[in-house]
């Protein structure tokens, strides 16, 4: 029997340690896992031209008019019979936009865009280290999820989100975000949020990462 093949386009949504874990899971469940960099324009066409695979999961993708995978490209790939799924970041965006064409989506970020609770593409944008894809800035989607998990009142959470939103995604480093929160929020609010910005805590509320892990695990744990 042929091993199920899965291509995952990822980048800052998953850490190197996550990929080690997922490759081990793929080996255990009998899947061929092909991990590729963030999807770019024409990458999906190349997959189809090469013969296609059982599944393609988009997590991360290049943003920008000349680089981003387009809805037209996704439409043509789906029409060619190539299954596509998305989650976490660019994958969640395109899955919502292309759901009527047959692309599937999953995860908290996907559901937020689907419901209209989040509308801007900028909510998933971030800067990352090009060598290891480690996130350098905090995407607003993660801040939204963090604030939903805290004991802050609705008003306090709204104020904290407004402060985070006022910081451009390129400048939203954890240290800078904390500084802005200290400048504009009550001490009681900062005292709840500051521990979460510690380096050893950030991955725990990285909602894009959590969605990405859930999506890949779900594919690898499917019946052959």
CSV table of C-alpha atoms in Angstrom, one decimal:
chain,number,residue,atom,x,y,z
A,1,UNK,CA,0.0,0.0,0.0
A,2,UNK,CA,1.3,3.5,-0.9
A,3,UNK,CA,2.0,5.7,2.1
A,4,UNK,CA,-0.2,8.7,2.3
A,5,UNK,CA,1.6,11.8,1.2
A,6,UNK,CA,1.2,15.2,2.8
A,7,UNK,CA,2.8,18.5,1.9
A,8,UNK,CA,2.8,21.2,4.6
A,9,UNK,CA,3.7,24.7,3.7
A,10,UNK,CA,4.8,26.3,7.0
A,11,UNK,CA,7.3,28.8,8.5
A,12,UNK,CA,6.8,30.8,11.7
A,13,UNK,CA,3.7,28.9,12.8
A,14,UNK,CA,5.8,25.9,13.8
A,15,UNK,CA,9.1,25.7,15.7
A,16,UNK,CA,12.0,23.4,14.8
A,17,UNK,CA,11.1,21.2,17.8
A,18,UNK,CA,7.5,21.0,16.6
A,19,UNK,CA,8.7,19.7,13.3
A,20,UNK,CA,10.8,17.0,15.0
A,21,UNK,CA,7.7,15.8,16.9
A,22,UNK,CA,5.5,15.9,13.7
A,23,UNK,CA,8.0,13.9,11.6
A,24,UNK,CA,8.1,11.3,14.4
A,25,UNK,CA,4.3,11.1,14.3
A,26,UNK,CA,4.4,10.8,10.6
A,27,UNK,CA,6.8,7.9,10.8
A,28,UNK,CA,4.7,6.2,13.5
A,29,UNK,CA,1.4,6.6,11.5
A,30,UNK,CA,2.9,5.6,8.1
A,31,UNK,CA,2.7,9.0,6.4
A,32,UNK,CA,5.2,10.7,4.1
A,33,UNK,CA,5.5,14.3,5.4
A,34,UNK,CA,7.0,16.9,3.1
A,35,UNK,CA,7.6,20.1,5.0
A,36,UNK,CA,8.1,23.2,2.7
A,37,UNK,CA,8.7,26.9,3.3
A,38,UNK,CA,5.8,29.4,3.3
A,39,UNK,CA,3.7,29.0,0.2
A,40,UNK,CA,4.3,31.5,-2.6
A,41,UNK,CA,2.6,32.2,-5.9
A,42,UNK,CA,2.7,29.2,-8.3
A,43,UNK,CA,3.9,26.7,-5.6
A,44,UNK,CA,0.5,24.9,-5.7
A,45,UNK,CA,0.6,24.7,-9.5
A,46,UNK,CA,4.0,23.1,-9.3
A,47,UNK,CA,2.6,20.5,-6.8
A,48,UNK,CA,-0.1,19.5,-9.3
A,49,UNK,CA,2.3,19.5,-12.2
A,50,UNK,CA,4.6,17.2,-10.3
A,51,UNK,CA,1.7,14.7,-9.9
A,52,UNK,CA,0.0,15.9,-6.8
A,53,UNK,CA,-0.2,14.3,-3.3
A,54,UNK,CA,-2.9,13.0,-1.1
A,55,UNK,CA,-3.1,16.3,0.9
A,56,UNK,CA,-1.7,19.8,0.9
A,57,UNK,CA,-2.0,21.8,4.1
A,58,UNK,CA,-1.2,25.5,4.0
A,59,UNK,CA,-0.2,27.1,7.3
A,60,UNK,CA,2.1,30.0,6.4
A,61,UNK,CA,2.5,32.0,3.2
A,62,UNK,CA,4.3,34.9,1.7
A,63,UNK,CA,2.3,38.1,1.8
A,64,UNK,CA,2.5,40.8,-0.9
A,65,UNK,CA,0.9,41.3,-4.3
A,66,UNK,CA,3.7,39.6,-6.2
A,67,UNK,CA,4.2,36.7,-3.9
A,68,UNK,CA,1.0,35.7,-2.2
A,69,UNK,CA,-0.8,32.6,-3.5
A,70,UNK,CA,-3.9,33.8,-5.2
A,71,UNK,CA,-7.6,32.7,-5.1
A,72,UNK,CA,-7.3,32.1,-8.9
A,73,UNK,CA,-4.4,29.7,-8.4
A,74,UNK,CA,-6.3,27.8,-5.6
A,75,UNK,CA,-9.4,27.6,-7.8
A,76,UNK,CA,-7.4,26.0,-10.6
A,77,UNK,CA,-5.6,23.6,-8.3
A,78,UNK,CA,-8.9,22.5,-6.7
A,79,UNK,CA,-10.4,22.1,-10.1
A,80,UNK,CA,-7.5,19.8,-11.0
A,81,UNK,CA,-8.6,17.5,-8.1
A,82,UNK,CA,-5.9,18.4,-5.6
A,83,UNK,CA,-7.3,18.6,-2.0
A,84,UNK,CA,-6.3,21.7,-0.1
A,85,UNK,CA,-6.7,22.6,3.5
A,86,UNK,CA,-5.6,25.6,5.5
A,87,UNK,CA,-5.1,26.8,9.1
A,88,UNK,CA,-3.2,29.1,11.3
A,89,UNK,CA,-2.2,32.1,9.1
A,90,UNK,CA,-2.3,32.5,5.3
A,91,UNK,CA,-3.8,29.0,5.3
A,92,UNK,CA,-6.7,30.2,7.4
A,93,UNK,CA,-7.3,33.3,5.3
A,94,UNK,CA,-7.4,31.4,2.0
A,95,UNK,CA,-9.5,28.6,3.5
A,96,UNK,CA,-12.2,31.1,4.4
A,97,UNK,CA,-12.0,32.9,1.1
A,98,UNK,CA,-12.0,29.6,-0.9
A,99,UNK,CA,-14.3,27.4,1.2
A,100,UNK,CA,-17.1,27.5,-1.5
A,101,UNK,CA,-14.5,26.2,-4.0
A,102,UNK,CA,-13.7,23.2,-1.9
A,103,UNK,CA,-10.8,24.3,0.3
A,104,UNK,CA,-11.2,23.2,3.9
A,105,UNK,CA,-10.1,25.0,7.0
A,106,UNK,CA,-9.7,24.4,10.8
A,107,UNK,CA,-8.6,26.0,14.0
A,108,UNK,CA,-9.4,29.0,16.1
A,109,UNK,CA,-7.9,31.6,13.7
A,110,UNK,CA,-9.9,30.1,10.8
A,111,UNK,CA,-13.1,30.2,12.9
A,112,UNK,CA,-12.5,33.9,13.8
A,113,UNK,CA,-12.2,34.9,10.2
A,114,UNK,CA,-15.1,32.7,9.2
A,115,UNK,CA,-17.3,34.4,11.8
A,116,UNK,CA,-16.1,37.9,10.9
A,117,UNK,CA,-14.8,38.4,14.4
A,118,UNK,CA,-11.4,39.1,12.7
A,119,UNK,CA,-11.4,40.8,9.3
A,120,UNK,CA,-8.0,42.2,8.7
A,121,UNK,CA,-5.2,40.1,7.1
A,122,UNK,CA,-2.9,42.1,9.3
A,123,UNK,CA,-4.0,40.2,12.4
A,124,UNK,CA,-1.8,37.2,11.4
A,125,UNK,CA,1.1,39.2,10.1
A,126,UNK,CA,4.5,39.1,11.9
A,127,UNK,CA,8.2,39.4,11.4
A,128,UNK,CA,10.3,36.2,11.7
A,129,UNK,CA,14.0,35.1,11.6
A,130,UNK,CA,14.6,34.0,8.0
A,131,UNK,CA,17.1,31.3,9.1
A,132,UNK,CA,14.8,29.4,11.5
A,133,UNK,CA,11.4,31.1,11.0
A,134,UNK,CA,11.2,31.9,14.7
A,135,UNK,CA,8.7,34.7,15.3
A,136,UNK,CA,10.2,38.1,16.2
A,137,UNK,CA,7.0,40.0,16.6
A,138,UNK,CA,3.6,39.1,18.1
A,139,UNK,CA,0.7,38.8,15.7
A,140,UNK,CA,-2.5,40.5,16.8
A,141,UNK,CA,-4.5,37.2,16.4
A,142,UNK,CA,-2.4,35.8,19.2
A,143,UNK,CA,-3.0,38.8,21.4
A,144,UNK,CA,-6.7,38.4,20.9
A,145,UNK,CA,-6.6,34.8,22.0
A,146,UNK,CA,-4.4,35.6,25.0
A,147,UNK,CA,-6.8,38.3,26.2
A,148,UNK,CA,-9.7,35.9,25.8
A,149,UNK,CA,-8.0,33.5,28.2
A,150,UNK,CA,-7.3,36.0,31.0
A,151,UNK,CA,-9.4,37.1,33.9
A,152,UNK,CA,-9.5,40.6,32.6
A,153,UNK,CA,-12.9,42.3,32.3
A,154,UNK,CA,-14.3,42.9,28.8
A,155,UNK,CA,-13.4,46.6,29.1
A,156,UNK,CA,-9.8,45.9,30.2
A,157,UNK,CA,-9.3,43.3,27.5
A,158,UNK,CA,-10.7,45.8,24.9
A,159,UNK,CA,-8.3,48.5,26.1
A,160,UNK,CA,-5.3,46.1,26.0
A,161,UNK,CA,-6.2,45.0,22.5
A,162,UNK,CA,-6.5,48.7,21.4
A,163,UNK,CA,-3.0,49.4,22.6
A,164,UNK,CA,-1.7,46.3,20.8
A,165,UNK,CA,-3.5,47.3,17.6
A,166,UNK,CA,-2.0,50.7,17.7
A,167,UNK,CA,1.5,49.2,17.3
A,168,UNK,CA,2.4,48.3,13.7
A,169,UNK,CA,3.0,44.5,13.3
A,170,UNK,CA,6.7,45.2,12.4
A,171,UNK,CA,7.2,46.8,15.8
A,172,UNK,CA,5.1,44.5,18.0
A,173,UNK,CA,8.0,42.8,19.7
A,174,UNK,CA,7.2,41.4,23.1
A,175,UNK,CA,9.3,43.9,24.9
A,176,UNK,CA,7.8,46.8,23.0
A,177,UNK,CA,4.3,45.6,23.5
A,178,UNK,CA,4.9,45.3,27.2
A,179,UNK,CA,6.3,48.8,27.3
A,180,UNK,CA,3.2,50.2,25.6
A,181,UNK,CA,0.9,48.3,27.9
A,182,UNK,CA,2.8,49.7,30.9
A,183,UNK,CA,2.4,53.2,29.5
A,184,UNK,CA,-1.3,53.0,28.9
A,185,UNK,CA,-2.9,50.4,31.1
A,186,UNK,CA,-3.6,50.1,34.8
A,187,UNK,CA,-0.9,48.3,36.8
A,188,UNK,CA,-3.4,45.6,37.8
A,189,UNK,CA,-3.9,44.8,34.1
A,190,UNK,CA,-0.2,44.8,33.3
A,191,UNK,CA,0.5,42.5,36.3
A,192,UNK,CA,-1.7,39.9,34.6
A,193,UNK,CA,-0.2,40.2,31.2
A,194,UNK,CA,3.5,40.7,31.9
A,195,UNK,CA,4.2,37.1,32.9
A,196,UNK,CA,2.8,35.9,29.6
A,197,UNK,CA,5.4,37.8,27.6
A,198,UNK,CA,8.2,35.9,29.2
A,199,UNK,CA,10.2,34.0,26.6
A,200,UNK,CA,9.3,30.6,28.0
A,201,UNK,CA,5.6,31.4,28.0
A,202,UNK,CA,5.0,32.9,24.6
A,203,UNK,CA,4.7,29.6,22.7
A,204,UNK,CA,1.9,28.5,25.1
A,205,UNK,CA,-0.4,31.2,23.9
A,206,UNK,CA,0.8,31.3,20.3
A,207,UNK,CA,-2.7,30.5,18.8
A,208,UNK,CA,-1.3,30.3,15.3
A,209,UNK,CA,1.2,27.6,16.5
A,210,UNK,CA,-1.5,25.7,18.4
A,211,UNK,CA,-3.8,25.7,15.3
A,212,UNK,CA,-0.9,24.6,13.1
A,213,UNK,CA,0.0,21.7,15.4
A,214,UNK,CA,-3.7,20.6,15.7
A,215,UNK,CA,-4.1,20.7,11.9
A,216,UNK,CA,-1.0,18.7,11.1
A,217,UNK,CA,-1.6,16.2,13.8
A,218,UNK,CA,-5.2,15.7,12.5
A,219,UNK,CA,-3.9,14.9,9.0
A,220,UNK,CA,-1.2,12.5,10.3
A,221,UNK,CA,-3.6,10.7,12.6
A,222,UNK,CA,-6.2,10.0,9.9
A,223,UNK,CA,-6.9,6.5,8.9
A,224,UNK,CA,-4.7,5.3,5.9
